[in-house]
Amino acid sequence: MNEDFITVLRKHLKSPQKAIIIPHKNPDGDALGSSLALMHFLLLEKHQAVVVSPNDYPNFLNWLPGQEKILIHNKSKELVQKKINEATLIFTLDFNALSRIDKLGEIISKAKAEKIMIDHHEAPEDFASLMYSDPYMSSTCEMVYNIITTLNPDSINSEIASCLYTGIMTDTGSFKYPSTTAETHKAIAHLIEKGADGTVIHQKIYDSSSFNRLKLLGIALSNLNRIRSLPIVYITLSQQELNSCDYQKGDTEGFVNYGLSLEGVQFACIMIENEKEGKIKMSFRSKGSFSVNEFARKYFQGGGHLNAAGGMSTDSISETIELFNKAVAEVSSQF
Ligand code: 5GP
Ligand code: MN
C-alpha cells in the first residue's frame, strides 16, 4: 500500500466524516464484505458511515454483520440521493469503472464529496481523487484489512473479522487461486484470532444451497459444451431454465467453475439469459496465462482480472454462442 494513500486518508479521518461506501452492482462476498468491514471500522472511529449497494444482494450474504443497515439504491432512490448530497467522503469498493454501479455512477460523479477508490481490478478508471488500486491483491477485503491494520489494528472486532474473512475466502476460491499469498494467509490467521469462524462462514456461503439451486446446477452441467480441439468449455442457462428452478439472485454463483474443473480445460464461460434486462450475462474463468480480462474487454464489453472476468451480450443465447465461437477462434493461438 502506498504511503501517500494512508497519509491522505489519515488526514481526512482526523475530523468526523459522513461516509458513503459503495460496492459494485450485484455485489459478491468481497464487495459486500469489504464495504461492511469499512463501515464497522468508520463507525468505531466515530464517523458516520452507510453502505449503499446499487441493487439487492444474494441470500447467501444476508447474514453478514451489518447487512441489515445497507441501503439499496434502486429501492430507496430519494434517501440515497439525500445521503450522497450530505456525504463528505465516498468510498468505492471492489470496482474499477463507474459503469459497474449503474445509475449511481452519474450521481457520484456529480457529488462534491471526496472520492476514494479501493480496488484490485486491472485498468482502473480515473474517477477518484484518492486511489488504492492493486491488481495483485487477492481481494478488496485484504486491502481493507491492510488499511484498518495500518490505521488502528486494535479496532478489528469479530464483526469486522467475519466480513473480511468472507471476502478473502470467496475471492480466492477458498485460498487456492494464485492471488493467495503468504500475506493473505497471515491476514486470515489474524482474522480468525479476532473472532472469524472459518467453518461457520464456509457453511453459510457454500453449504446453504436451496433444493432448486442444486437442480439448476444439474441443468447447467447438462448444458456443458466443449469447443472442438481447444481447451475451452461453455455453459448456457436460458431464462426458461432459470424459471423452471425458481431462480433467485446468486443461485448461479460458482457454476462457471465446474467447467474449469475438467482436466485440461483452461478457459470456461457461462452465459446466463436475463430477459428483463434484455441481455446475456457472461462470466469467464481461466487457468494459467490466458487473460479473460482482455478477452472480456475486447469481445463482450466487460473486464475483471487475469483469471476471472465478466461481460455481456445483448444478442440471443444462440447468437451469443456464435459470437463466443468467433471470439475464441481469434484467440485460439494462445492455447
Ligand atoms: P463474475 O463473473 O463473478 O460476475 O465476475 C468476475 C470478475 O469480473 C469480478 O471481479 C467482477 O467484478 C468482474 N466483472 C464482472 N462483470 C464485469 C463487467 O461487466 N465489467 C467489468 N469491468 N468487470 C466485470
Ligand atoms: Mn473482488
mmCIF file of C-alpha atoms and ligand atoms in Angstrom:
data_model
loop_
_atom_site.group_PDB
_atom_site.id
_atom_site.type_symbol
_atom_site.label_atom_id
_atom_site.label_comp_id
_atom_site.label_asym_id
_atom_site.label_seq_id
_atom_site.Cartn_x
_atom_site.Cartn_y
_atom_site.Cartn_z
ATOM 1 C CA MET A 1 0.000 0.000 0.000
ATOM 2 C CA ASN A 2 1.211 3.430 -1.000
ATOM 3 C CA GLU A 3 2.323 5.659 1.926
ATOM 4 C CA ASP A 4 0.711 8.721 0.337
ATOM 5 C CA PHE A 5 -2.631 6.956 0.264
ATOM 6 C CA ILE A 6 -2.565 6.308 4.005
ATOM 7 C CA THR A 7 -1.252 9.785 4.797
ATOM 8 C CA VAL A 8 -4.070 11.481 2.889
ATOM 9 C CA LEU A 9 -6.701 9.064 4.231
ATOM 10 C CA ARG A 10 -5.471 9.650 7.784
ATOM 11 C CA LYS A 11 -5.817 13.429 7.231
ATOM 12 C CA HIS A 12 -9.394 13.006 6.030
ATOM 13 C CA LEU A 13 -10.278 10.845 9.028
ATOM 14 C CA LYS A 14 -8.870 13.314 11.585
ATOM 15 C CA SER A 15 -12.217 15.097 11.751
ATOM 16 C CA PRO A 16 -15.682 13.455 11.832
ATOM 17 C CA GLN A 17 -16.807 12.455 8.339
ATOM 18 C CA LYS A 18 -20.054 11.414 6.695
ATOM 19 C CA ALA A 19 -19.027 8.458 4.582
ATOM 20 C CA ILE A 20 -20.891 6.569 1.865
ATOM 21 C CA ILE A 21 -19.446 3.190 0.891
ATOM 22 C CA ILE A 22 -20.410 1.743 -2.481
ATOM 23 C CA PRO A 23 -19.787 -1.859 -3.650
ATOM 24 C CA HIS A 24 -20.351 -2.885 -7.287
ATOM 25 C CA LYS A 25 -23.712 -3.908 -8.735
ATOM 26 C CA ASN A 26 -24.733 -7.488 -7.898
ATOM 27 C CA PRO A 27 -22.277 -7.382 -5.014
ATOM 28 C CA ASP A 28 -20.367 -10.553 -4.194
ATOM 29 C CA GLY A 29 -18.732 -11.637 -0.925
ATOM 30 C CA ASP A 30 -15.705 -9.423 -1.495
ATOM 31 C CA ALA A 31 -17.640 -6.286 -2.471
ATOM 32 C CA LEU A 32 -20.118 -6.568 0.405
ATOM 33 C CA GLY A 33 -17.641 -7.927 2.977
ATOM 34 C CA SER A 34 -15.147 -5.111 2.335
ATOM 35 C CA SER A 35 -17.880 -2.444 2.355
ATOM 36 C CA LEU A 36 -19.378 -3.650 5.645
ATOM 37 C CA ALA A 37 -15.970 -4.072 7.285
ATOM 38 C CA LEU A 38 -15.068 -0.497 6.343
ATOM 39 C CA MET A 39 -18.458 0.687 7.652
ATOM 40 C CA HIS A 40 -17.893 -1.023 11.031
ATOM 41 C CA PHE A 41 -14.399 0.457 11.238
ATOM 42 C CA LEU A 42 -15.512 4.021 10.426
ATOM 43 C CA LEU A 43 -18.385 3.790 12.942
ATOM 44 C CA LEU A 44 -15.951 2.633 15.644
ATOM 45 C CA GLU A 45 -13.766 5.616 14.768
ATOM 46 C CA LYS A 46 -16.776 7.898 15.414
ATOM 47 C CA HIS A 47 -17.585 8.750 11.820
ATOM 48 C CA GLN A 48 -20.959 8.333 10.151
ATOM 49 C CA ALA A 49 -20.949 5.570 7.571
ATOM 50 C CA VAL A 50 -23.577 3.999 5.315
ATOM 51 C CA VAL A 51 -23.213 1.243 2.722
ATOM 52 C CA VAL A 52 -25.194 1.941 -0.455
ATOM 53 C CA SER A 53 -25.492 -1.003 -2.838
ATOM 54 C CA PRO A 54 -26.637 -0.287 -6.424
ATOM 55 C CA ASN A 55 -29.067 -3.237 -6.223
ATOM 56 C CA ASP A 56 -30.014 -6.142 -4.000
ATOM 57 C CA TYR A 57 -27.502 -8.747 -2.836
ATOM 58 C CA PRO A 58 -27.819 -12.542 -2.858
ATOM 59 C CA ASN A 59 -29.334 -14.516 0.035
ATOM 60 C CA PHE A 60 -26.082 -16.305 0.796
ATOM 61 C CA LEU A 61 -24.749 -12.956 2.077
ATOM 62 C CA ASN A 62 -27.788 -11.923 4.121
ATOM 63 C CA TRP A 63 -26.181 -12.890 7.423
ATOM 64 C CA LEU A 64 -23.077 -10.641 7.153
ATOM 65 C CA PRO A 65 -22.798 -8.449 10.265
ATOM 66 C CA GLY A 66 -24.364 -5.063 9.493
ATOM 67 C CA GLN A 67 -26.095 -6.148 6.260
ATOM 68 C CA GLU A 68 -29.471 -5.081 7.644
ATOM 69 C CA LYS A 69 -28.307 -1.452 7.508
ATOM 70 C CA ILE A 70 -27.427 -1.494 3.797
ATOM 71 C CA LEU A 71 -29.362 0.960 1.635
ATOM 72 C CA ILE A 72 -30.327 -0.404 -1.782
ATOM 73 C CA HIS A 73 -30.237 2.362 -4.379
ATOM 74 C CA ASN A 74 -32.881 1.007 -6.728
ATOM 75 C CA LYS A 75 -35.281 0.622 -3.767
ATOM 76 C CA SER A 76 -34.528 3.866 -1.854
ATOM 77 C CA LYS A 77 -33.534 6.398 -4.509
ATOM 78 C CA GLU A 78 -34.521 9.580 -2.635
ATOM 79 C CA LEU A 79 -32.898 8.610 0.640
ATOM 80 C CA VAL A 80 -29.704 7.596 -1.168
ATOM 81 C CA GLN A 81 -29.609 10.895 -3.090
ATOM 82 C CA LYS A 82 -30.011 12.792 0.208
ATOM 83 C CA LYS A 83 -27.210 10.805 1.877
ATOM 84 C CA ILE A 84 -24.911 11.373 -1.103
ATOM 85 C CA ASN A 85 -25.654 15.119 -1.074
ATOM 86 C CA GLU A 86 -24.680 15.263 2.603
ATOM 87 C CA ALA A 87 -21.642 12.989 2.309
ATOM 88 C CA THR A 88 -18.094 14.251 2.800
ATOM 89 C CA LEU A 89 -16.384 11.032 1.655
ATOM 90 C CA ILE A 90 -17.463 8.439 -0.902
ATOM 91 C CA PHE A 91 -15.585 5.137 -0.848
ATOM 92 C CA THR A 92 -15.918 2.978 -3.970
ATOM 93 C CA LEU A 93 -15.058 -0.653 -3.266
ATOM 94 C CA ASP A 94 -14.204 -3.614 -5.491
ATOM 95 C CA PHE A 95 -14.830 -1.968 -8.893
ATOM 96 C CA ASN A 96 -12.775 -0.029 -11.394
ATOM 97 C CA ALA A 97 -15.365 1.674 -13.609
ATOM 98 C CA LEU A 98 -18.436 3.798 -12.851
ATOM 99 C CA SER A 99 -20.463 1.663 -15.269
ATOM 100 C CA ARG A 100 -20.205 -1.099 -12.635
ATOM 101 C CA ILE A 101 -22.614 0.793 -10.336
ATOM 102 C CA ASP A 102 -25.279 1.658 -12.933
ATOM 103 C CA LYS A 103 -27.110 4.951 -12.300
ATOM 104 C CA LEU A 104 -25.188 5.586 -9.077
ATOM 105 C CA GLY A 105 -22.189 6.298 -11.333
ATOM 106 C CA GLU A 106 -23.660 9.518 -12.660
ATOM 107 C CA ILE A 107 -24.869 10.524 -9.195
ATOM 108 C CA ILE A 108 -21.499 10.149 -7.550
ATOM 109 C CA SER A 109 -19.623 11.817 -10.388
ATOM 110 C CA LYS A 110 -21.713 14.930 -9.653
ATOM 111 C CA ALA A 111 -21.282 14.651 -5.862
ATOM 112 C CA LYS A 112 -19.000 17.136 -4.135
ATOM 113 C CA ALA A 113 -17.632 14.583 -1.649
ATOM 114 C CA GLU A 114 -14.048 13.340 -1.915
ATOM 115 C CA LYS A 115 -13.970 10.005 -3.773
ATOM 116 C CA ILE A 116 -11.713 7.218 -2.539
ATOM 117 C CA MET A 117 -11.286 4.052 -4.610
ATOM 118 C CA ILE A 118 -10.156 0.782 -3.017
ATOM 119 C CA ASP A 119 -9.988 -1.946 -5.646
ATOM 120 C CA HIS A 120 -7.989 -4.837 -7.125
ATOM 121 C CA HIS A 121 -9.257 -4.869 -10.733
ATOM 122 C CA GLU A 122 -6.943 -4.085 -13.622
ATOM 123 C CA ALA A 123 -7.057 -0.792 -15.545
ATOM 124 C CA PRO A 124 -8.968 1.435 -13.093
ATOM 125 C CA GLU A 125 -10.840 4.454 -14.468
ATOM 126 C CA ASP A 126 -9.792 7.848 -13.222
ATOM 127 C CA PHE A 127 -12.843 8.942 -11.207
ATOM 128 C CA ALA A 128 -11.471 9.052 -7.644
ATOM 129 C CA SER A 129 -9.278 11.720 -6.085
ATOM 130 C CA LEU A 130 -7.578 9.145 -3.863
ATOM 131 C CA MET A 131 -6.823 5.610 -5.018
ATOM 132 C CA TYR A 132 -5.579 2.365 -3.536
ATOM 133 C CA SER A 133 -5.632 0.186 -6.634
ATOM 134 C CA ASP A 134 -3.612 -3.029 -6.753
ATOM 135 C CA PRO A 135 -4.462 -5.862 -9.171
ATOM 136 C CA TYR A 136 -2.016 -8.158 -7.359
ATOM 137 C CA MET A 137 -4.142 -8.199 -4.220
ATOM 138 C CA SER A 138 -6.295 -11.274 -3.599
ATOM 139 C CA SER A 139 -9.347 -9.225 -2.749
ATOM 140 C CA THR A 140 -10.616 -5.806 -1.787
ATOM 141 C CA CYS A 141 -11.125 -7.294 1.684
ATOM 142 C CA GLU A 142 -7.377 -7.889 2.005
ATOM 143 C CA MET A 143 -6.823 -4.242 1.020
ATOM 144 C CA VAL A 144 -9.321 -3.025 3.629
ATOM 145 C CA TYR A 145 -7.561 -5.299 6.115
ATOM 146 C CA ASN A 146 -4.266 -3.528 5.273
ATOM 147 C CA ILE A 147 -5.876 -0.122 5.734
ATOM 148 C CA ILE A 148 -7.514 -0.975 9.059
ATOM 149 C CA THR A 149 -4.423 -2.636 10.495
ATOM 150 C CA THR A 150 -2.332 0.386 9.485
ATOM 151 C CA LEU A 151 -4.758 2.943 10.930
ATOM 152 C CA ASN A 152 -5.827 1.120 14.106
ATOM 153 C CA PRO A 153 -5.132 -2.628 14.434
ATOM 154 C CA ASP A 154 -6.942 -2.797 17.792
ATOM 155 C CA SER A 155 -10.231 -1.939 16.128
ATOM 156 C CA ILE A 156 -10.621 -5.351 14.467
ATOM 157 C CA ASN A 157 -13.519 -6.994 16.253
ATOM 158 C CA SER A 158 -15.409 -10.177 15.373
ATOM 159 C CA GLU A 159 -17.821 -8.316 13.046
ATOM 160 C CA ILE A 160 -15.016 -6.763 11.007
ATOM 161 C CA ALA A 161 -13.122 -10.070 11.079
ATOM 162 C CA SER A 162 -16.126 -12.050 9.764
ATOM 163 C CA CYS A 163 -16.792 -9.562 6.945
ATOM 164 C CA LEU A 164 -13.137 -9.536 5.827
ATOM 165 C CA TYR A 165 -12.723 -13.314 6.123
ATOM 166 C CA THR A 166 -15.783 -13.789 3.907
ATOM 167 C CA GLY A 167 -14.494 -11.654 1.030
ATOM 168 C CA ILE A 168 -10.969 -13.046 1.134
ATOM 169 C CA MET A 169 -12.388 -16.577 1.135
ATOM 170 C CA THR A 170 -14.809 -16.009 -1.755
ATOM 171 C CA ASP A 171 -12.385 -14.055 -3.989
ATOM 172 C CA THR A 172 -9.568 -16.588 -3.555
ATOM 173 C CA GLY A 173 -11.784 -19.643 -4.167
ATOM 174 C CA SER A 174 -11.166 -20.614 -0.524
ATOM 175 C CA PHE A 175 -7.476 -19.644 -0.590
ATOM 176 C CA LYS A 176 -6.486 -21.552 -3.715
ATOM 177 C CA TYR A 177 -6.207 -19.005 -6.551
ATOM 178 C CA PRO A 178 -2.719 -17.739 -7.462
ATOM 179 C CA SER A 179 -3.505 -14.329 -5.929
ATOM 180 C CA THR A 180 -3.386 -16.019 -2.493
ATOM 181 C CA THR A 181 -0.078 -15.083 -0.827
ATOM 182 C CA ALA A 182 1.596 -15.665 2.499
ATOM 183 C CA GLU A 183 0.295 -12.206 3.456
ATOM 184 C CA THR A 184 -3.240 -13.366 2.649
ATOM 185 C CA HIS A 185 -2.840 -16.346 4.992
ATOM 186 C CA LYS A 186 -1.351 -14.131 7.713
ATOM 187 C CA ALA A 187 -4.337 -11.803 7.429
ATOM 188 C CA ILE A 188 -6.697 -14.797 7.631
ATOM 189 C CA ALA A 189 -4.880 -16.140 10.707
ATOM 190 C CA HIS A 190 -5.235 -12.743 12.392
ATOM 191 C CA LEU A 191 -8.941 -12.546 11.470
ATOM 192 C CA ILE A 192 -9.542 -15.995 12.995
ATOM 193 C CA GLU A 193 -7.827 -14.799 16.184
ATOM 194 C CA LYS A 194 -10.176 -11.818 16.203
ATOM 195 C CA GLY A 195 -13.291 -13.975 16.005
ATOM 196 C CA ALA A 196 -13.939 -15.004 12.388
ATOM 197 C CA ASP A 197 -15.191 -18.606 12.392
ATOM 198 C CA GLY A 198 -13.978 -20.110 9.109
ATOM 199 C CA THR A 199 -16.079 -23.259 9.384
ATOM 200 C CA VAL A 200 -19.311 -21.382 10.030
ATOM 201 C CA ILE A 201 -18.596 -18.802 7.294
ATOM 202 C CA HIS A 202 -17.790 -21.538 4.789
ATOM 203 C CA GLN A 203 -21.042 -23.329 5.621
ATOM 204 C CA LYS A 204 -23.098 -20.134 5.319
ATOM 205 C CA ILE A 205 -21.675 -19.337 1.894
ATOM 206 C CA TYR A 206 -21.179 -22.749 0.283
ATOM 207 C CA ASP A 207 -23.370 -25.234 2.154
ATOM 208 C CA SER A 208 -26.597 -23.266 2.181
ATOM 209 C CA SER A 209 -27.927 -24.203 -1.258
ATOM 210 C CA SER A 210 -31.654 -24.459 -1.854
ATOM 211 C CA PHE A 211 -33.079 -27.593 -3.492
ATOM 212 C CA ASN A 212 -33.897 -25.527 -6.608
ATOM 213 C CA ARG A 213 -30.364 -24.206 -6.901
ATOM 214 C CA LEU A 214 -28.948 -27.719 -6.970
ATOM 215 C CA LYS A 215 -31.498 -28.704 -9.638
ATOM 216 C CA LEU A 216 -30.407 -25.648 -11.658
ATOM 217 C CA LEU A 217 -26.778 -26.755 -11.335
ATOM 218 C CA GLY A 218 -27.880 -30.088 -12.821
ATOM 219 C CA ILE A 219 -29.347 -28.280 -15.843
ATOM 220 C CA ALA A 220 -26.232 -26.114 -16.187
ATOM 221 C CA LEU A 221 -23.974 -29.176 -16.171
ATOM 222 C CA SER A 222 -26.119 -30.953 -18.743
ATOM 223 C CA ASN A 223 -25.718 -27.849 -20.955
ATOM 224 C CA LEU A 224 -21.909 -28.024 -20.766
ATOM 225 C CA ASN A 225 -20.328 -27.766 -24.226
ATOM 226 C CA ARG A 226 -16.780 -28.201 -25.434
ATOM 227 C CA ILE A 227 -15.170 -26.149 -28.206
ATOM 228 C CA ARG A 228 -13.688 -28.633 -30.651
ATOM 229 C CA SER A 229 -9.906 -29.033 -30.425
ATOM 230 C CA LEU A 230 -9.486 -26.240 -27.881
ATOM 231 C CA PRO A 231 -9.283 -26.472 -24.060
ATOM 232 C CA ILE A 232 -12.396 -24.326 -23.784
ATOM 233 C CA VAL A 233 -15.896 -25.093 -22.479
ATOM 234 C CA TYR A 234 -19.075 -23.087 -22.048
ATOM 235 C CA ILE A 235 -22.353 -23.468 -20.215
ATOM 236 C CA THR A 236 -25.654 -21.804 -21.067
ATOM 237 C CA LEU A 237 -28.750 -21.152 -18.975
ATOM 238 C CA SER A 238 -31.873 -19.741 -20.626
ATOM 239 C CA GLN A 239 -34.466 -17.660 -18.796
ATOM 240 C CA GLN A 240 -36.880 -20.570 -19.165
ATOM 241 C CA GLU A 241 -34.428 -22.927 -17.468
ATOM 242 C CA LEU A 242 -33.874 -20.401 -14.673
ATOM 243 C CA ASN A 243 -37.635 -20.018 -14.216
ATOM 244 C CA SER A 244 -38.116 -23.786 -14.053
ATOM 245 C CA CYS A 245 -35.966 -23.791 -10.900
ATOM 246 C CA ASP A 246 -37.478 -20.612 -9.395
ATOM 247 C CA TYR A 247 -34.188 -18.730 -9.884
ATOM 248 C CA GLN A 248 -33.141 -16.472 -7.021
ATOM 249 C CA LYS A 249 -30.326 -13.905 -7.135
ATOM 250 C CA GLY A 250 -26.989 -15.577 -6.519
ATOM 251 C CA ASP A 251 -28.137 -19.093 -7.471
ATOM 252 C CA THR A 252 -25.667 -19.375 -10.378
ATOM 253 C CA GLU A 253 -22.661 -18.169 -8.364
ATOM 254 C CA GLY A 254 -19.799 -20.617 -8.848
ATOM 255 C CA PHE A 255 -21.388 -22.620 -11.703
ATOM 256 C CA VAL A 256 -18.737 -21.477 -14.195
ATOM 257 C CA ASN A 257 -16.020 -23.068 -12.059
ATOM 258 C CA TYR A 258 -17.355 -26.551 -12.813
ATOM 259 C CA GLY A 259 -16.291 -26.038 -16.433
ATOM 260 C CA LEU A 260 -12.798 -25.174 -15.305
ATOM 261 C CA SER A 261 -12.631 -28.262 -13.084
ATOM 262 C CA LEU A 262 -12.411 -30.507 -16.176
ATOM 263 C CA GLU A 263 -8.956 -31.905 -16.735
ATOM 264 C CA GLY A 264 -7.049 -29.927 -19.352
ATOM 265 C CA VAL A 265 -9.611 -27.122 -19.648
ATOM 266 C CA GLN A 266 -8.020 -23.672 -19.489
ATOM 267 C CA PHE A 267 -10.948 -21.384 -20.204
ATOM 268 C CA ALA A 268 -14.579 -21.687 -19.142
ATOM 269 C CA CYS A 269 -17.534 -19.440 -19.817
ATOM 270 C CA ILE A 270 -21.140 -19.333 -18.618
ATOM 271 C CA MET A 271 -23.864 -17.417 -20.462
ATOM 272 C CA ILE A 272 -26.969 -16.644 -18.438
ATOM 273 C CA GLU A 273 -30.031 -15.096 -20.024
ATOM 274 C CA ASN A 274 -31.702 -12.141 -18.290
ATOM 275 C CA GLU A 275 -34.907 -11.477 -20.210
ATOM 276 C CA LYS A 276 -35.900 -8.497 -18.069
ATOM 277 C CA GLU A 277 -32.636 -6.666 -18.760
ATOM 278 C CA GLY A 278 -32.578 -7.914 -22.360
ATOM 279 C CA LYS A 279 -29.083 -9.305 -22.100
ATOM 280 C CA ILE A 280 -26.926 -12.339 -21.554
ATOM 281 C CA LYS A 281 -24.646 -12.048 -18.521
ATOM 282 C CA MET A 282 -21.339 -13.765 -19.186
ATOM 283 C CA SER A 283 -18.730 -14.980 -16.710
ATOM 284 C CA PHE A 284 -15.256 -16.043 -17.764
ATOM 285 C CA ARG A 285 -12.690 -18.038 -15.809
ATOM 286 C CA SER A 286 -9.246 -19.244 -16.866
ATOM 287 C CA LYS A 287 -6.286 -21.194 -15.555
ATOM 288 C CA GLY A 288 -2.753 -20.065 -16.362
ATOM 289 C CA SER A 289 -1.771 -17.144 -18.548
ATOM 290 C CA PHE A 290 -4.853 -16.678 -20.742
ATOM 291 C CA SER A 291 -6.297 -13.279 -19.788
ATOM 292 C CA VAL A 292 -10.075 -13.396 -19.531
ATOM 293 C CA ASN A 293 -9.899 -9.725 -18.548
ATOM 294 C CA GLU A 294 -8.574 -8.859 -22.030
ATOM 295 C CA PHE A 295 -10.993 -11.283 -23.678
ATOM 296 C CA ALA A 296 -13.995 -9.786 -21.855
ATOM 297 C CA ARG A 297 -12.873 -6.244 -22.693
ATOM 298 C CA LYS A 298 -12.256 -6.953 -26.354
ATOM 299 C CA TYR A 299 -15.338 -9.024 -27.177
ATOM 300 C CA PHE A 300 -18.020 -8.640 -24.509
ATOM 301 C CA GLN A 301 -17.958 -5.091 -23.042
ATOM 302 C CA GLY A 302 -16.624 -6.314 -19.732
ATOM 303 C CA GLY A 303 -13.465 -6.828 -17.755
ATOM 304 C CA GLY A 304 -12.175 -8.059 -14.428
ATOM 305 C CA HIS A 305 -8.996 -9.937 -13.557
ATOM 306 C CA LEU A 306 -6.498 -12.140 -15.410
ATOM 307 C CA ASN A 307 -8.305 -15.365 -14.416
ATOM 308 C CA ALA A 308 -11.841 -14.139 -13.582
ATOM 309 C CA ALA A 309 -13.854 -11.637 -15.548
ATOM 310 C CA GLY A 310 -17.373 -10.840 -16.666
ATOM 311 C CA GLY A 311 -19.119 -9.277 -19.610
ATOM 312 C CA MET A 312 -22.403 -9.222 -21.501
ATOM 313 C CA SER A 313 -24.145 -9.554 -24.812
ATOM 314 C CA THR A 314 -27.421 -8.032 -25.965
ATOM 315 C CA ASP A 315 -27.986 -10.765 -28.560
ATOM 316 C CA SER A 316 -29.904 -14.011 -28.084
ATOM 317 C CA ILE A 317 -28.253 -17.026 -26.459
ATOM 318 C CA SER A 318 -27.704 -18.760 -29.806
ATOM 319 C CA GLU A 319 -26.210 -15.592 -31.343
ATOM 320 C CA THR A 320 -24.044 -15.106 -28.267
ATOM 321 C CA ILE A 321 -22.762 -18.679 -28.610
ATOM 322 C CA GLU A 322 -21.830 -17.849 -32.213
ATOM 323 C CA LEU A 323 -20.061 -14.649 -31.137
ATOM 324 C CA PHE A 324 -18.234 -16.607 -28.455
ATOM 325 C CA ASN A 325 -17.157 -19.224 -31.012
ATOM 326 C CA LYS A 326 -15.826 -16.497 -33.345
ATOM 327 C CA ALA A 327 -14.016 -14.775 -30.493
ATOM 328 C CA VAL A 328 -12.308 -17.962 -29.286
ATOM 329 C CA ALA A 329 -11.270 -18.748 -32.874
ATOM 330 C CA GLU A 330 -9.450 -15.399 -32.913
ATOM 331 C CA VAL A 331 -7.579 -16.153 -29.682
ATOM 332 C CA SER A 332 -7.025 -19.866 -30.366
ATOM 333 C CA SER A 333 -3.281 -19.412 -30.924
ATOM 334 C CA GLN A 334 -2.951 -18.557 -27.210
ATOM 335 C CA PHE A 335 -3.819 -22.134 -26.214
HETATM 336 P P1 5GP B 1 -18.388 -12.587 -12.201
HETATM 337 O O1 5GP B 1 -18.140 -13.468 -13.373
HETATM 338 O O2 5GP B 1 -18.294 -13.343 -10.907
HETATM 339 O O3 5GP B 1 -19.609 -11.740 -12.342
HETATM 340 O O4 5GP B 1 -17.189 -11.553 -12.196
HETATM 341 C C1 5GP B 1 -15.852 -11.944 -12.211
HETATM 342 C C2 5GP B 1 -14.971 -10.735 -12.018
HETATM 343 O O5 5GP B 1 -15.108 -9.850 -13.134
HETATM 344 C C3 5GP B 1 -15.336 -9.910 -10.806
HETATM 345 O O6 5GP B 1 -14.153 -9.436 -10.245
HETATM 346 C C4 5GP B 1 -16.173 -8.792 -11.337
HETATM 347 O O7 5GP B 1 -16.049 -7.653 -10.559
HETATM 348 C C5 5GP B 1 -15.638 -8.602 -12.748
HETATM 349 N N1 5GP B 1 -16.709 -8.283 -13.685
HETATM 350 C C6 5GP B 1 -17.851 -8.990 -13.877
HETATM 351 N N2 5GP B 1 -18.624 -8.424 -14.839
HETATM 352 C C7 5GP B 1 -17.953 -7.330 -15.261
HETATM 353 C C8 5GP B 1 -18.237 -6.310 -16.227
HETATM 354 O O8 5GP B 1 -19.257 -6.304 -16.911
HETATM 355 N N3 5GP B 1 -17.287 -5.330 -16.366
HETATM 356 C C9 5GP B 1 -16.126 -5.324 -15.640
HETATM 357 N N4 5GP B 1 -15.258 -4.314 -15.842
HETATM 358 N N5 5GP B 1 -15.841 -6.247 -14.727
HETATM 359 C C10 5GP B 1 -16.726 -7.245 -14.520
HETATM 360 MN MN MN B 2 -13.055 -8.600 -5.501
#
